[in-house]
Amino acid sequence: RRTEQTRKRAGAKDKDSLAQLPVMDAALALLRDGKPTRQLLKTLAPDEVRILKGLNLLTSHPVLYVCNVDEGDAATGNDQTRRVEELAKAEGAETVIISARIEEEIAQMPEAEQPEYLEMNGLSESGLDRLIAAGYRLLDLITYFTAGPKETRAWTIVKGTKAPGAAGVIHTDFERGFIRAQTIAFNDYVTLGGEVAAKEAGKARDEGKEYVVHDGDVMLFKFNT
């Protein structure tokens, strides 16, 4: 019914309806075929993605399949996980393979011993880390950092957020009075050994209001109160 109402308004040259109708028709075609509308997300333009999400369709929500396997299958998966991966790919979903047994062992051992244990099982990172990363990808989230003499903190923002919006996650005053943001790429910060060395190497840059924050950026905001 909503599609037909939109079609009538589009016939009357309503601008919003003209933009919405192709997305609604594509979503309806998938639903009639028994397929989730999230399959459209990779084919739509950003404005069309916003329209689809605005429809609040259950099958447009992101889905993550988590497969729990024996320790021996944690690195390579097995026939069952491959079937799940095929299903997920067809649906536009993601799959993460973990071994709850390995995760339990990791949780009980010192952090310094964890990499060696993971390597023994053919893994480079824990299942929990991969699960978190997959969740971020599905939700279009990224992380930036603030680093000071007392603490370093990670802040979560939506991918595509500009510098003032990222500052607003810390405090609304930061966004309201935003001037600029000293920004260092994560790899430069780690490789060079911190802010001072990055500055000396010319890797610290000032970014303005239109800067789109990148995953891992280390930022220091300048703002008016």
PDB file of C-alpha atoms in Angstrom:
ATOM      1  CA  ARG A   1       0.000   0.000   0.000  1.00  0.00           C
ATOM      2  CA  ARG A   2       2.809   2.405   0.829  1.00  0.00           C
ATOM      3  CA  THR A   3       4.389   1.730  -2.564  1.00  0.00           C
ATOM      4  CA  GLU A   4       1.142   2.481  -4.369  1.00  0.00           C
ATOM      5  CA  GLN A   5       0.695   5.713  -2.427  1.00  0.00           C
ATOM      6  CA  THR A   6       4.228   6.718  -3.354  1.00  0.00           C
ATOM      7  CA  ARG A   7       3.548   5.789  -6.984  1.00  0.00           C
ATOM      8  CA  LYS A   8       0.525   8.109  -7.066  1.00  0.00           C
ATOM      9  CA  ARG A   9       2.530  10.991  -5.611  1.00  0.00           C
ATOM     10  CA  ALA A  10       5.340  10.297  -8.087  1.00  0.00           C
ATOM     11  CA  GLY A  11       2.780  10.522 -10.881  1.00  0.00           C
ATOM     12  CA  ALA A  12       1.967  13.984  -9.597  1.00  0.00           C
ATOM     13  CA  LYS A  13       5.689  14.835  -9.880  1.00  0.00           C
ATOM     14  CA  ASP A  14       6.350  14.882  -6.129  1.00  0.00           C
ATOM     15  CA  LYS A  15      10.147  15.160  -5.888  1.00  0.00           C
ATOM     16  CA  ASP A  16      10.629  12.929  -2.837  1.00  0.00           C
ATOM     17  CA  SER A  17       8.309  10.254  -4.186  1.00  0.00           C
ATOM     18  CA  LEU A  18      10.117  10.204  -7.535  1.00  0.00           C
ATOM     19  CA  ALA A  19      13.357   9.442  -5.676  1.00  0.00           C
ATOM     20  CA  GLN A  20      11.778   6.874  -3.354  1.00  0.00           C
ATOM     21  CA  LEU A  21       9.778   4.858  -5.875  1.00  0.00           C
ATOM     22  CA  PRO A  22      12.649   3.038  -7.680  1.00  0.00           C
ATOM     23  CA  VAL A  23      14.094   1.931  -4.331  1.00  0.00           C
ATOM     24  CA  MET A  24      10.708   0.769  -3.078  1.00  0.00           C
ATOM     25  CA  ASP A  25      10.021  -1.156  -6.291  1.00  0.00           C
ATOM     26  CA  ALA A  26      13.413  -2.882  -6.093  1.00  0.00           C
ATOM     27  CA  ALA A  27      12.845  -3.788  -2.437  1.00  0.00           C
ATOM     28  CA  LEU A  28       9.350  -5.090  -3.147  1.00  0.00           C
ATOM     29  CA  ALA A  29      10.641  -7.276  -5.989  1.00  0.00           C
ATOM     30  CA  LEU A  30      13.158  -8.913  -3.652  1.00  0.00           C
ATOM     31  CA  LEU A  31      10.568  -9.487  -0.937  1.00  0.00           C
ATOM     32  CA  ARG A  32       8.183 -11.113  -3.414  1.00  0.00           C
ATOM     33  CA  ASP A  33      11.036 -13.400  -4.422  1.00  0.00           C
ATOM     34  CA  GLY A  34      11.645 -14.337  -0.778  1.00  0.00           C
ATOM     35  CA  LYS A  35      14.988 -12.521  -0.611  1.00  0.00           C
ATOM     36  CA  PRO A  36      16.222  -9.988   1.973  1.00  0.00           C
ATOM     37  CA  THR A  37      16.298  -6.351   0.933  1.00  0.00           C
ATOM     38  CA  ARG A  38      19.798  -5.947   2.383  1.00  0.00           C
ATOM     39  CA  GLN A  39      20.997  -7.392  -0.942  1.00  0.00           C
ATOM     40  CA  LEU A  40      20.312  -3.951  -2.411  1.00  0.00           C
ATOM     41  CA  LEU A  41      22.728  -2.121  -0.127  1.00  0.00           C
ATOM     42  CA  LYS A  42      25.819  -2.814  -2.251  1.00  0.00           C
ATOM     43  CA  THR A  43      24.133  -1.660  -5.463  1.00  0.00           C
ATOM     44  CA  LEU A  44      22.489   1.565  -4.291  1.00  0.00           C
ATOM     45  CA  ALA A  45      23.889   5.082  -4.268  1.00  0.00           C
ATOM     46  CA  PRO A  46      24.297   6.728  -0.820  1.00  0.00           C
ATOM     47  CA  ASP A  47      21.046   8.698  -1.177  1.00  0.00           C
ATOM     48  CA  GLU A  48      19.198   5.520  -2.146  1.00  0.00           C
ATOM     49  CA  VAL A  49      20.666   3.640   0.831  1.00  0.00           C
ATOM     50  CA  ARG A  50      19.221   6.328   3.115  1.00  0.00           C
ATOM     51  CA  ILE A  51      15.827   5.861   1.455  1.00  0.00           C
ATOM     52  CA  LEU A  52      15.963   2.078   1.941  1.00  0.00           C
ATOM     53  CA  LYS A  53      16.956   2.406   5.589  1.00  0.00           C
ATOM     54  CA  GLY A  54      14.170   4.938   6.072  1.00  0.00           C
ATOM     55  CA  LEU A  55      11.646   2.271   5.085  1.00  0.00           C
ATOM     56  CA  ASN A  56      12.585   0.365   8.277  1.00  0.00           C
ATOM     57  CA  LEU A  57      12.305  -3.023   6.608  1.00  0.00           C
ATOM     58  CA  LEU A  58      13.367  -5.881   8.860  1.00  0.00           C
ATOM     59  CA  THR A  59      15.295  -7.642   6.095  1.00  0.00           C
ATOM     60  CA  SER A  60      17.349  -4.527   5.324  1.00  0.00           C
ATOM     61  CA  HIS A  61      18.989  -4.729   8.749  1.00  0.00           C
ATOM     62  CA  PRO A  62      22.531  -6.145   8.776  1.00  0.00           C
ATOM     63  CA  VAL A  63      22.982  -9.800   9.732  1.00  0.00           C
ATOM     64  CA  LEU A  64      26.066 -11.547  11.073  1.00  0.00           C
ATOM     65  CA  TYR A  65      26.369 -15.340  11.201  1.00  0.00           C
ATOM     66  CA  VAL A  66      28.726 -16.625  13.917  1.00  0.00           C
ATOM     67  CA  CYS A  67      29.904 -20.231  13.560  1.00  0.00           C
ATOM     68  CA  ASN A  68      31.310 -21.978  16.632  1.00  0.00           C
ATOM     69  CA  VAL A  69      33.714 -24.786  15.671  1.00  0.00           C
ATOM     70  CA  ASP A  70      36.266 -27.147  17.227  1.00  0.00           C
ATOM     71  CA  GLU A  71      39.794 -25.877  17.814  1.00  0.00           C
ATOM     72  CA  GLY A  72      41.084 -27.752  14.772  1.00  0.00           C
ATOM     73  CA  ASP A  73      38.664 -25.961  12.429  1.00  0.00           C
ATOM     74  CA  ALA A  74      39.117 -22.459  13.852  1.00  0.00           C
ATOM     75  CA  ALA A  75      41.614 -21.341  11.203  1.00  0.00           C
ATOM     76  CA  THR A  76      40.150 -23.010   8.110  1.00  0.00           C
ATOM     77  CA  GLY A  77      36.494 -23.690   8.871  1.00  0.00           C
ATOM     78  CA  ASN A  78      34.752 -26.863   7.711  1.00  0.00           C
ATOM     79  CA  ASP A  79      32.042 -28.052   5.338  1.00  0.00           C
ATOM     80  CA  GLN A  80      29.286 -26.719   7.572  1.00  0.00           C
ATOM     81  CA  THR A  81      30.823 -23.247   7.911  1.00  0.00           C
ATOM     82  CA  ARG A  82      31.373 -23.063   4.158  1.00  0.00           C
ATOM     83  CA  ARG A  83      27.666 -23.675   3.606  1.00  0.00           C
ATOM     84  CA  VAL A  84      26.874 -20.888   6.061  1.00  0.00           C
ATOM     85  CA  GLU A  85      29.330 -18.596   4.246  1.00  0.00           C
ATOM     86  CA  GLU A  86      27.620 -19.312   0.920  1.00  0.00           C
ATOM     87  CA  LEU A  87      24.224 -18.520   2.444  1.00  0.00           C
ATOM     88  CA  ALA A  88      25.544 -15.329   4.027  1.00  0.00           C
ATOM     89  CA  LYS A  89      27.118 -14.167   0.775  1.00  0.00           C
ATOM     90  CA  ALA A  90      23.846 -14.698  -1.090  1.00  0.00           C
ATOM     91  CA  GLU A  91      21.999 -12.672   1.552  1.00  0.00           C
ATOM     92  CA  GLY A  92      24.535  -9.857   1.736  1.00  0.00           C
ATOM     93  CA  ALA A  93      25.471 -10.882   5.287  1.00  0.00           C
ATOM     94  CA  GLU A  94      28.812 -11.638   6.966  1.00  0.00           C
ATOM     95  CA  THR A  95      30.232 -14.731   8.633  1.00  0.00           C
ATOM     96  CA  VAL A  96      32.715 -15.065  11.479  1.00  0.00           C
ATOM     97  CA  ILE A  97      34.196 -18.417  12.499  1.00  0.00           C
ATOM     98  CA  ILE A  98      35.262 -18.778  16.120  1.00  0.00           C
ATOM     99  CA  SER A  99      36.123 -21.527  18.560  1.00  0.00           C
ATOM    100  CA  ALA A 100      34.563 -20.889  21.944  1.00  0.00           C
ATOM    101  CA  ARG A 101      37.115 -23.271  23.423  1.00  0.00           C
ATOM    102  CA  ILE A 102      40.020 -21.185  22.125  1.00  0.00           C
ATOM    103  CA  GLU A 103      38.361 -17.977  23.303  1.00  0.00           C
ATOM    104  CA  GLU A 104      37.930 -19.481  26.761  1.00  0.00           C
ATOM    105  CA  GLU A 105      41.609 -20.435  26.901  1.00  0.00           C
ATOM    106  CA  ILE A 106      42.725 -16.971  25.769  1.00  0.00           C
ATOM    107  CA  ALA A 107      40.597 -15.269  28.400  1.00  0.00           C
ATOM    108  CA  GLN A 108      42.391 -17.191  31.135  1.00  0.00           C
ATOM    109  CA  MET A 109      45.996 -16.608  30.061  1.00  0.00           C
ATOM    110  CA  PRO A 110      48.304 -13.564  30.347  1.00  0.00           C
ATOM    111  CA  GLU A 111      48.130 -11.178  27.398  1.00  0.00           C
ATOM    112  CA  ALA A 112      51.801 -11.761  26.542  1.00  0.00           C
ATOM    113  CA  GLU A 113      51.144 -15.465  25.955  1.00  0.00           C
ATOM    114  CA  GLN A 114      48.086 -15.023  23.753  1.00  0.00           C
ATOM    115  CA  PRO A 115      49.816 -14.396  20.368  1.00  0.00           C
ATOM    116  CA  GLU A 116      51.833 -17.618  20.628  1.00  0.00           C
ATOM    117  CA  TYR A 117      48.726 -19.619  21.542  1.00  0.00           C
ATOM    118  CA  LEU A 118      46.804 -18.139  18.621  1.00  0.00           C
ATOM    119  CA  GLU A 119      49.675 -18.916  16.251  1.00  0.00           C
ATOM    120  CA  MET A 120      49.698 -22.529  17.461  1.00  0.00           C
ATOM    121  CA  ASN A 121      46.091 -22.732  16.294  1.00  0.00           C
ATOM    122  CA  GLY A 122      46.789 -21.075  12.938  1.00  0.00           C
ATOM    123  CA  LEU A 123      45.262 -17.744  13.952  1.00  0.00           C
ATOM    124  CA  SER A 124      46.612 -14.199  13.903  1.00  0.00           C
ATOM    125  CA  GLU A 125      43.879 -12.637  16.038  1.00  0.00           C
ATOM    126  CA  SER A 126      41.203 -13.781  18.446  1.00  0.00           C
ATOM    127  CA  GLY A 127      37.671 -14.633  17.432  1.00  0.00           C
ATOM    128  CA  LEU A 128      36.402 -11.834  19.654  1.00  0.00           C
ATOM    129  CA  ASP A 129      38.512  -9.262  17.789  1.00  0.00           C
ATOM    130  CA  ARG A 130      37.250 -10.569  14.441  1.00  0.00           C
ATOM    131  CA  LEU A 131      33.679 -10.520  15.719  1.00  0.00           C
ATOM    132  CA  ILE A 132      34.001  -6.890  16.816  1.00  0.00           C
ATOM    133  CA  ALA A 133      35.593  -5.896  13.494  1.00  0.00           C
ATOM    134  CA  ALA A 134      32.794  -7.592  11.536  1.00  0.00           C
ATOM    135  CA  GLY A 135      30.188  -5.822  13.649  1.00  0.00           C
ATOM    136  CA  TYR A 136      31.812  -2.472  12.930  1.00  0.00           C
ATOM    137  CA  ARG A 137      31.843  -3.167   9.187  1.00  0.00           C
ATOM    138  CA  LEU A 138      28.188  -4.178   9.167  1.00  0.00           C
ATOM    139  CA  LEU A 139      27.146  -1.071  11.076  1.00  0.00           C
ATOM    140  CA  ASP A 140      29.437   1.263   9.076  1.00  0.00           C
ATOM    141  CA  LEU A 141      31.331   2.253  12.210  1.00  0.00           C
ATOM    142  CA  ILE A 142      34.945   3.330  12.568  1.00  0.00           C
ATOM    143  CA  THR A 143      37.183   4.320  15.474  1.00  0.00           C
ATOM    144  CA  TYR A 144      39.347   7.374  16.016  1.00  0.00           C
ATOM    145  CA  PHE A 145      41.644   8.076  18.958  1.00  0.00           C
ATOM    146  CA  THR A 146      42.519  10.914  21.294  1.00  0.00           C
ATOM    147  CA  ALA A 147      45.860  10.625  23.068  1.00  0.00           C
ATOM    148  CA  GLY A 148      47.043  12.710  25.997  1.00  0.00           C
ATOM    149  CA  PRO A 149      49.637  12.472  28.754  1.00  0.00           C
ATOM    150  CA  LYS A 150      47.208  10.687  31.081  1.00  0.00           C
ATOM    151  CA  GLU A 151      45.173   8.442  28.797  1.00  0.00           C
ATOM    152  CA  THR A 152      44.440   7.294  25.275  1.00  0.00           C
ATOM    153  CA  ARG A 153      40.802   6.795  24.332  1.00  0.00           C
ATOM    154  CA  ALA A 154      38.974   5.274  21.398  1.00  0.00           C
ATOM    155  CA  TRP A 155      35.789   6.887  20.070  1.00  0.00           C
ATOM    156  CA  THR A 156      33.247   5.221  17.801  1.00  0.00           C
ATOM    157  CA  ILE A 157      31.633   7.169  14.955  1.00  0.00           C
ATOM    158  CA  VAL A 158      29.700   6.396  11.776  1.00  0.00           C
ATOM    159  CA  LYS A 159      31.858   6.055   8.672  1.00  0.00           C
ATOM    160  CA  GLY A 160      31.784   9.314   6.707  1.00  0.00           C
ATOM    161  CA  THR A 161      31.510  11.557   9.775  1.00  0.00           C
ATOM    162  CA  LYS A 162      33.262  14.911   9.406  1.00  0.00           C
ATOM    163  CA  ALA A 163      35.671  16.300  11.990  1.00  0.00           C
ATOM    164  CA  PRO A 164      33.154  18.518  13.878  1.00  0.00           C
ATOM    165  CA  GLY A 165      30.742  15.589  14.253  1.00  0.00           C
ATOM    166  CA  ALA A 166      33.549  13.387  15.527  1.00  0.00           C
ATOM    167  CA  ALA A 167      34.459  16.056  18.070  1.00  0.00           C
ATOM    168  CA  GLY A 168      30.828  16.186  19.182  1.00  0.00           C
ATOM    169  CA  VAL A 169      31.016  12.564  20.301  1.00  0.00           C
ATOM    170  CA  ILE A 170      33.367  13.720  23.059  1.00  0.00           C
ATOM    171  CA  HIS A 171      31.312  16.792  24.000  1.00  0.00           C
ATOM    172  CA  THR A 172      28.764  18.944  22.192  1.00  0.00           C
ATOM    173  CA  ASP A 173      30.876  22.033  22.980  1.00  0.00           C
ATOM    174  CA  PHE A 174      33.679  20.555  20.866  1.00  0.00           C
ATOM    175  CA  GLU A 175      31.390  20.381  17.842  1.00  0.00           C
ATOM    176  CA  ARG A 176      29.730  23.737  18.412  1.00  0.00           C
ATOM    177  CA  GLY A 177      33.024  25.620  18.758  1.00  0.00           C
ATOM    178  CA  PHE A 178      35.112  23.519  16.366  1.00  0.00           C
ATOM    179  CA  ILE A 179      38.072  25.331  14.795  1.00  0.00           C
ATOM    180  CA  ARG A 180      40.354  22.595  13.467  1.00  0.00           C
ATOM    181  CA  ALA A 181      41.717  19.155  14.294  1.00  0.00           C
ATOM    182  CA  GLN A 182      45.344  18.125  14.457  1.00  0.00           C
ATOM    183  CA  THR A 183      45.307  14.723  12.779  1.00  0.00           C
ATOM    184  CA  ILE A 184      47.873  11.935  12.571  1.00  0.00           C
ATOM    185  CA  ALA A 185      47.232   8.720  10.643  1.00  0.00           C
ATOM    186  CA  PHE A 186      47.246   5.646  12.865  1.00  0.00           C
ATOM    187  CA  ASN A 187      50.119   3.904  11.055  1.00  0.00           C
ATOM    188  CA  ASP A 188      52.276   7.035  11.233  1.00  0.00           C
ATOM    189  CA  TYR A 189      51.538   7.461  14.937  1.00  0.00           C
ATOM    190  CA  VAL A 190      52.490   3.867  15.748  1.00  0.00           C
ATOM    191  CA  THR A 191      55.459   3.567  13.381  1.00  0.00           C
ATOM    192  CA  LEU A 192      57.047   6.848  14.464  1.00  0.00           C
ATOM    193  CA  GLY A 193      56.347   6.341  18.157  1.00  0.00           C
ATOM    194  CA  GLY A 194      53.836   9.015  19.089  1.00  0.00           C
ATOM    195  CA  GLU A 195      52.740  12.608  18.570  1.00  0.00           C
ATOM    196  CA  VAL A 196      56.086  14.376  19.019  1.00  0.00           C
ATOM    197  CA  ALA A 197      57.926  12.159  16.542  1.00  0.00           C
ATOM    198  CA  ALA A 198      55.026  12.374  14.074  1.00  0.00           C
ATOM    199  CA  LYS A 199      55.154  16.172  14.229  1.00  0.00           C
ATOM    200  CA  GLU A 200      58.910  16.185  13.680  1.00  0.00           C
ATOM    201  CA  ALA A 201      58.435  13.942  10.651  1.00  0.00           C
ATOM    202  CA  GLY A 202      55.786  16.270   9.231  1.00  0.00           C
ATOM    203  CA  LYS A 203      53.017  13.697   9.616  1.00  0.00           C
ATOM    204  CA  ALA A 204      50.732  15.842  11.800  1.00  0.00           C
ATOM    205  CA  ARG A 205      48.324  17.952   9.788  1.00  0.00           C
ATOM    206  CA  ASP A 206      45.561  20.443  10.575  1.00  0.00           C
ATOM    207  CA  GLU A 207      42.153  19.517   9.170  1.00  0.00           C
ATOM    208  CA  GLY A 208      39.083  21.729   8.929  1.00  0.00           C
ATOM    209  CA  LYS A 209      35.328  21.332   9.123  1.00  0.00           C
ATOM    210  CA  GLU A 210      34.992  19.378   5.875  1.00  0.00           C
ATOM    211  CA  TYR A 211      37.537  16.700   6.762  1.00  0.00           C
ATOM    212  CA  VAL A 212      36.073  13.191   6.749  1.00  0.00           C
ATOM    213  CA  VAL A 213      37.591  11.218   9.615  1.00  0.00           C
ATOM    214  CA  HIS A 214      39.426   8.010   8.699  1.00  0.00           C
ATOM    215  CA  ASP A 215      39.510   4.812  10.701  1.00  0.00           C
ATOM    216  CA  GLY A 216      42.342   4.982  13.238  1.00  0.00           C
ATOM    217  CA  ASP A 217      43.005   8.731  13.019  1.00  0.00           C
ATOM    218  CA  VAL A 218      44.650  10.183  16.130  1.00  0.00           C
ATOM    219  CA  MET A 219      43.072  13.602  16.684  1.00  0.00           C
ATOM    220  CA  LEU A 220      43.492  16.684  18.859  1.00  0.00           C
ATOM    221  CA  PHE A 221      40.630  19.169  18.563  1.00  0.00           C
ATOM    222  CA  LYS A 222      40.952  22.956  18.765  1.00  0.00           C
ATOM    223  CA  PHE A 223      37.714  24.726  19.631  1.00  0.00           C
ATOM    224  CA  ASN A 224      36.195  27.918  21.019  1.00  0.00           C
ATOM    225  CA  THR A 225      34.211  27.729  24.253  1.00  0.00           C
TER     226      THR A 225
END
